[in-house]
CSV table of C-alpha atoms in Angstrom, one decimal:
chain,number,residue,atom,x,y,z
A,1,GLN,CA,-54.3,-37.6,-99.7
A,2,SER,CA,-55.6,-40.8,-102.0
A,3,LYS,CA,-53.2,-42.4,-100.3
A,4,ASN,CA,-54.4,-42.8,-96.9
A,5,LEU,CA,-57.9,-43.9,-98.8
A,6,THR,CA,-58.6,-47.8,-98.6
A,7,PRO,CA,-62.1,-49.7,-99.2
A,8,ARG,CA,-62.5,-49.5,-95.3
A,9,GLY,CA,-62.2,-45.9,-94.7
A,10,ILE,CA,-59.1,-43.1,-94.0
A,11,THR,CA,-55.9,-44.6,-92.9
A,12,LEU,CA,-53.6,-42.2,-90.4
A,13,LYS,CA,-50.5,-43.2,-89.1
A,14,GLU,CA,-48.5,-41.4,-86.3
A,15,GLN,CA,-44.7,-41.3,-87.0
A,16,THR,CA,-43.1,-40.8,-84.4
A,17,ARG,CA,-39.7,-41.4,-82.3
A,18,PRO,CA,-38.0,-43.2,-79.4
A,19,THR,CA,-37.2,-40.0,-77.8
A,20,ASP,CA,-40.7,-37.9,-78.4
A,21,SER,CA,-42.2,-39.1,-75.4
A,22,TYR,CA,-41.7,-39.0,-71.5
A,23,GLU,CA,-43.3,-39.8,-68.1
A,24,ALA,CA,-45.0,-37.5,-65.9
A,25,GLU,CA,-46.2,-37.2,-62.3
A,26,GLN,CA,-47.3,-34.1,-60.2
A,27,GLN,CA,-47.7,-34.4,-56.5
A,28,LEU,CA,-50.0,-31.7,-54.3
A,29,LEU,CA,-49.8,-31.0,-51.2
A,30,ALA,CA,-52.2,-28.4,-50.0
A,31,GLY,CA,-54.1,-27.0,-47.4
A,32,TYR,CA,-56.7,-23.9,-46.9
A,33,GLY,CA,-58.2,-21.9,-44.1
A,34,LEU,CA,-61.5,-19.2,-44.4
A,35,VAL,CA,-62.7,-16.6,-42.2
A,36,ASP,CA,-66.5,-15.0,-42.6
A,37,PHE,CA,-67.3,-12.3,-40.6
A,38,ARG,CA,-69.5,-9.2,-40.4
A,39,VAL,CA,-67.8,-6.0,-40.5
A,40,ALA,CA,-71.3,-4.0,-40.6
A,41,ASP,CA,-74.8,-5.1,-40.9
A,42,SER,CA,-74.6,-5.0,-44.5
A,43,LEU,CA,-71.2,-5.5,-45.0
A,44,ARG,CA,-69.1,-8.7,-44.7
A,45,CYS,CA,-65.5,-10.1,-45.3
A,46,GLN,CA,-64.6,-13.4,-46.4
A,47,GLY,CA,-60.7,-14.1,-46.6
A,48,GLY,CA,-58.4,-16.7,-46.7
A,49,VAL,CA,-55.1,-18.5,-47.6
A,50,ARG,CA,-54.2,-21.6,-49.5
A,51,TYR,CA,-50.7,-23.0,-49.1
A,52,GLU,CA,-49.8,-25.1,-52.0
A,53,SER,CA,-46.6,-27.3,-52.2
A,54,SER,CA,-45.9,-28.9,-56.1
A,55,VAL,CA,-43.7,-31.1,-57.7
A,56,GLN,CA,-44.0,-31.5,-61.1
A,57,THR,CA,-41.4,-34.4,-63.1
A,58,VAL,CA,-41.3,-35.0,-66.2
A,59,THR,CA,-38.5,-37.6,-67.4
A,60,THR,CA,-37.5,-37.9,-71.2
A,61,PRO,CA,-35.2,-40.0,-73.2
A,62,GLU,CA,-32.2,-38.2,-74.1
A,63,LEU,CA,-31.6,-37.8,-77.9
A,64,PHE,CA,-28.0,-38.5,-77.9
A,65,GLY,CA,-26.6,-40.9,-74.9
A,66,GLN,CA,-23.2,-40.8,-74.0
A,67,GLY,CA,-21.2,-43.8,-75.8
A,68,GLY,CA,-24.7,-44.4,-77.4
A,69,LYS,CA,-26.0,-45.8,-74.4
A,70,GLU,CA,-29.8,-44.9,-73.4
A,71,SER,CA,-30.1,-42.2,-70.7
A,72,GLU,CA,-32.9,-40.0,-69.5
A,73,VAL,CA,-33.1,-36.9,-68.7
A,74,GLU,CA,-35.6,-35.4,-65.5
A,75,THR,CA,-37.0,-32.3,-65.2
A,76,ASP,CA,-38.4,-31.3,-61.8
A,77,LEU,CA,-39.8,-28.2,-60.8
A,78,GLU,CA,-40.9,-27.8,-57.4
A,79,THR,CA,-43.0,-24.4,-56.2
A,80,LYS,CA,-44.4,-23.7,-52.4
A,81,ASP,CA,-47.1,-20.5,-52.5
A,82,PHE,CA,-49.4,-19.4,-50.2
A,83,LEU,CA,-51.8,-18.2,-51.8
A,84,PRO,CA,-54.3,-15.4,-50.1
A,85,ALA,CA,-57.8,-14.2,-51.3
A,86,VAL,CA,-60.0,-11.5,-49.6
A,87,ASN,CA,-64.0,-10.5,-50.6
A,88,LEU,CA,-65.7,-7.7,-49.1
A,89,ILE,CA,-69.6,-7.9,-50.2
A,90,TRP,CA,-71.8,-4.9,-49.3
A,91,GLU,CA,-75.4,-5.5,-49.3
A,92,LEU,CA,-76.9,-2.9,-51.1
A,93,TRP,CA,-80.6,-4.5,-51.1
A,94,LYS,CA,-81.2,-7.7,-48.7
A,95,GLU,CA,-84.7,-7.9,-49.8
A,96,LYS,CA,-84.3,-8.4,-53.2
A,97,ASN,CA,-80.7,-10.4,-52.8
A,98,MET,CA,-78.4,-7.6,-54.9
A,99,GLN,CA,-75.1,-7.0,-53.5
A,100,LEU,CA,-71.5,-5.1,-54.3
A,101,ARG,CA,-68.4,-7.5,-54.4
A,102,LEU,CA,-65.1,-6.6,-54.2
A,103,GLY,CA,-62.3,-9.1,-54.1
A,104,GLY,CA,-58.5,-10.3,-54.2
A,105,SER,CA,-56.8,-13.0,-54.9
A,106,GLN,CA,-53.3,-14.5,-56.0
A,107,THR,CA,-53.4,-17.9,-58.0
A,108,VAL,CA,-50.6,-19.4,-59.7
A,109,SER,CA,-50.3,-21.1,-63.4
A,110,ARG,CA,-48.1,-24.1,-63.8
A,111,PRO,CA,-46.6,-25.4,-66.8
A,112,GLU,CA,-47.9,-28.5,-69.1
A,113,PHE,CA,-45.7,-31.7,-68.7
A,114,ARG,CA,-45.1,-31.1,-72.6
A,115,GLU,CA,-43.8,-27.7,-72.1
A,116,LEU,CA,-41.1,-28.8,-69.8
A,117,ALA,CA,-40.1,-32.0,-71.7
A,118,PRO,CA,-36.9,-31.2,-73.8
A,119,PHE,CA,-37.5,-33.4,-77.1
A,120,GLU,CA,-38.8,-32.0,-80.4
A,121,TYR,CA,-42.3,-32.5,-81.5
A,122,THR,CA,-45.0,-31.9,-84.0
A,123,ASP,CA,-47.9,-29.9,-82.4
A,124,VAL,CA,-51.2,-31.8,-83.9
A,125,GLN,CA,-52.5,-28.0,-83.9
A,126,GLY,CA,-50.7,-26.5,-86.9
A,127,GLY,CA,-48.1,-29.3,-87.8
A,128,TYR,CA,-45.2,-26.8,-86.4
A,129,ALA,CA,-42.1,-27.9,-84.4
A,130,ALA,CA,-42.1,-27.6,-80.7
A,131,VAL,CA,-39.9,-28.1,-77.8
A,132,GLY,CA,-40.1,-28.2,-74.4
A,133,ASN,CA,-38.2,-26.0,-71.7
A,134,PRO,CA,-37.1,-27.6,-68.7
A,135,LEU,CA,-36.1,-24.3,-67.1
A,136,LEU,CA,-39.7,-23.1,-67.1
A,137,GLY,CA,-41.2,-21.9,-64.1
A,138,ARG,CA,-44.5,-21.1,-62.6
A,139,ALA,CA,-46.7,-17.4,-63.1
A,140,LYS,CA,-48.1,-15.7,-60.7
A,141,ILE,CA,-51.2,-13.9,-60.6
A,142,LEU,CA,-52.9,-11.0,-58.6
A,143,ASN,CA,-56.3,-11.0,-59.5
A,144,ALA,CA,-58.9,-8.0,-58.2
A,145,ASP,CA,-62.6,-7.8,-59.6
A,146,ILE,CA,-65.5,-5.6,-58.5
A,147,ALA,CA,-69.2,-7.3,-59.4
A,148,TRP,CA,-72.8,-6.0,-59.2
A,149,GLU,CA,-74.9,-9.0,-58.2
A,150,TRP,CA,-78.5,-9.6,-58.6
A,151,PHE,CA,-79.4,-13.3,-56.9
A,152,ILE,CA,-82.9,-13.1,-58.7
A,153,THR,CA,-84.1,-16.4,-57.8
A,154,PRO,CA,-81.6,-19.7,-55.8
A,155,SER,CA,-81.0,-20.7,-59.5
A,156,GLU,CA,-81.0,-17.1,-61.5
A,157,LEU,CA,-77.8,-14.4,-61.1
A,158,LEU,CA,-78.2,-11.4,-63.2
A,159,SER,CA,-74.0,-9.7,-62.6
A,160,ALA,CA,-71.8,-7.0,-64.4
A,161,GLY,CA,-68.5,-6.8,-63.4
A,162,PHE,CA,-64.6,-5.8,-64.2
A,163,PHE,CA,-61.7,-7.9,-63.5
A,164,TYR,CA,-57.9,-6.9,-63.5
A,165,LYS,CA,-54.5,-9.7,-63.5
A,166,GLN,CA,-51.4,-9.0,-63.2
A,167,PHE,CA,-48.8,-12.0,-64.1
A,168,ASP,CA,-45.3,-12.6,-62.9
A,169,SER,CA,-43.5,-14.5,-64.8
A,170,PRO,CA,-46.6,-15.6,-67.6
A,171,ILE,CA,-45.8,-18.7,-69.5
A,172,GLU,CA,-45.4,-17.5,-72.9
A,173,VAL,CA,-45.1,-19.5,-76.4
A,174,VAL,CA,-42.2,-18.2,-78.4
A,175,ASN,CA,-40.4,-19.0,-81.6
A,176,VAL,CA,-36.6,-19.8,-82.4
A,177,PRO,CA,-35.1,-19.9,-85.9
A,178,ALA,CA,-33.8,-23.5,-86.1
A,179,GLY,CA,-32.3,-23.9,-89.8
A,180,SER,CA,-34.7,-23.1,-92.4
A,181,GLN,CA,-37.6,-23.5,-89.8
A,182,LEU,CA,-39.0,-22.3,-86.3
A,183,ILE,CA,-39.6,-24.1,-83.5
A,184,SER,CA,-41.5,-23.2,-81.0
A,185,THR,CA,-41.3,-23.5,-77.1
A,186,TRP,CA,-42.1,-21.7,-73.8
A,187,GLU,CA,-40.6,-19.0,-72.3
A,188,ASN,CA,-41.3,-16.8,-69.0
A,189,ALA,CA,-41.6,-13.4,-69.8
A,190,LYS,CA,-40.9,-10.6,-67.1
A,191,SER,CA,-44.5,-9.5,-66.3
A,192,ALA,CA,-48.0,-9.2,-67.8
A,193,ASP,CA,-51.6,-7.2,-67.7
A,194,LEU,CA,-55.0,-8.0,-68.5
């Protein structure tokens, strides 16, 4: 728009409210153990488990404090997870560094801080209104893959593979009617497959 143009260039001003900000912190304690051994001359097994203890904290001013006083809303998401992983590697052709790998693992997907913060803001992508969900949880993901791999040189790899993912409580964007507009927020769906 012409009102944003000045002799010094383009001027943009962000419109904000005292209640559309937050402070956030994440503490993650993790440990990992791994074993790698041969089942047979051409078959290796790699297995391990990672333990993660995570605490995500989001603090935001409350839009309507009691009696006009400023107050804060705190959201805490605490999770403790054992995340196993295993790979079976069949060396098809040792001289040519060719192998077939079958893998399985469990991973997690945690919400972003803004997805947990319970205030309305305008999303920079699309310009629509969005509100975080303080009841959001993390998603668990079961992963499986199979791949044929050829290590042509130490810096070159040719690979072909297939993968499958099963999500438990995936984080999804949903649109909620609010008067004459839609507001986007996040919820945990029941499950999903990829």
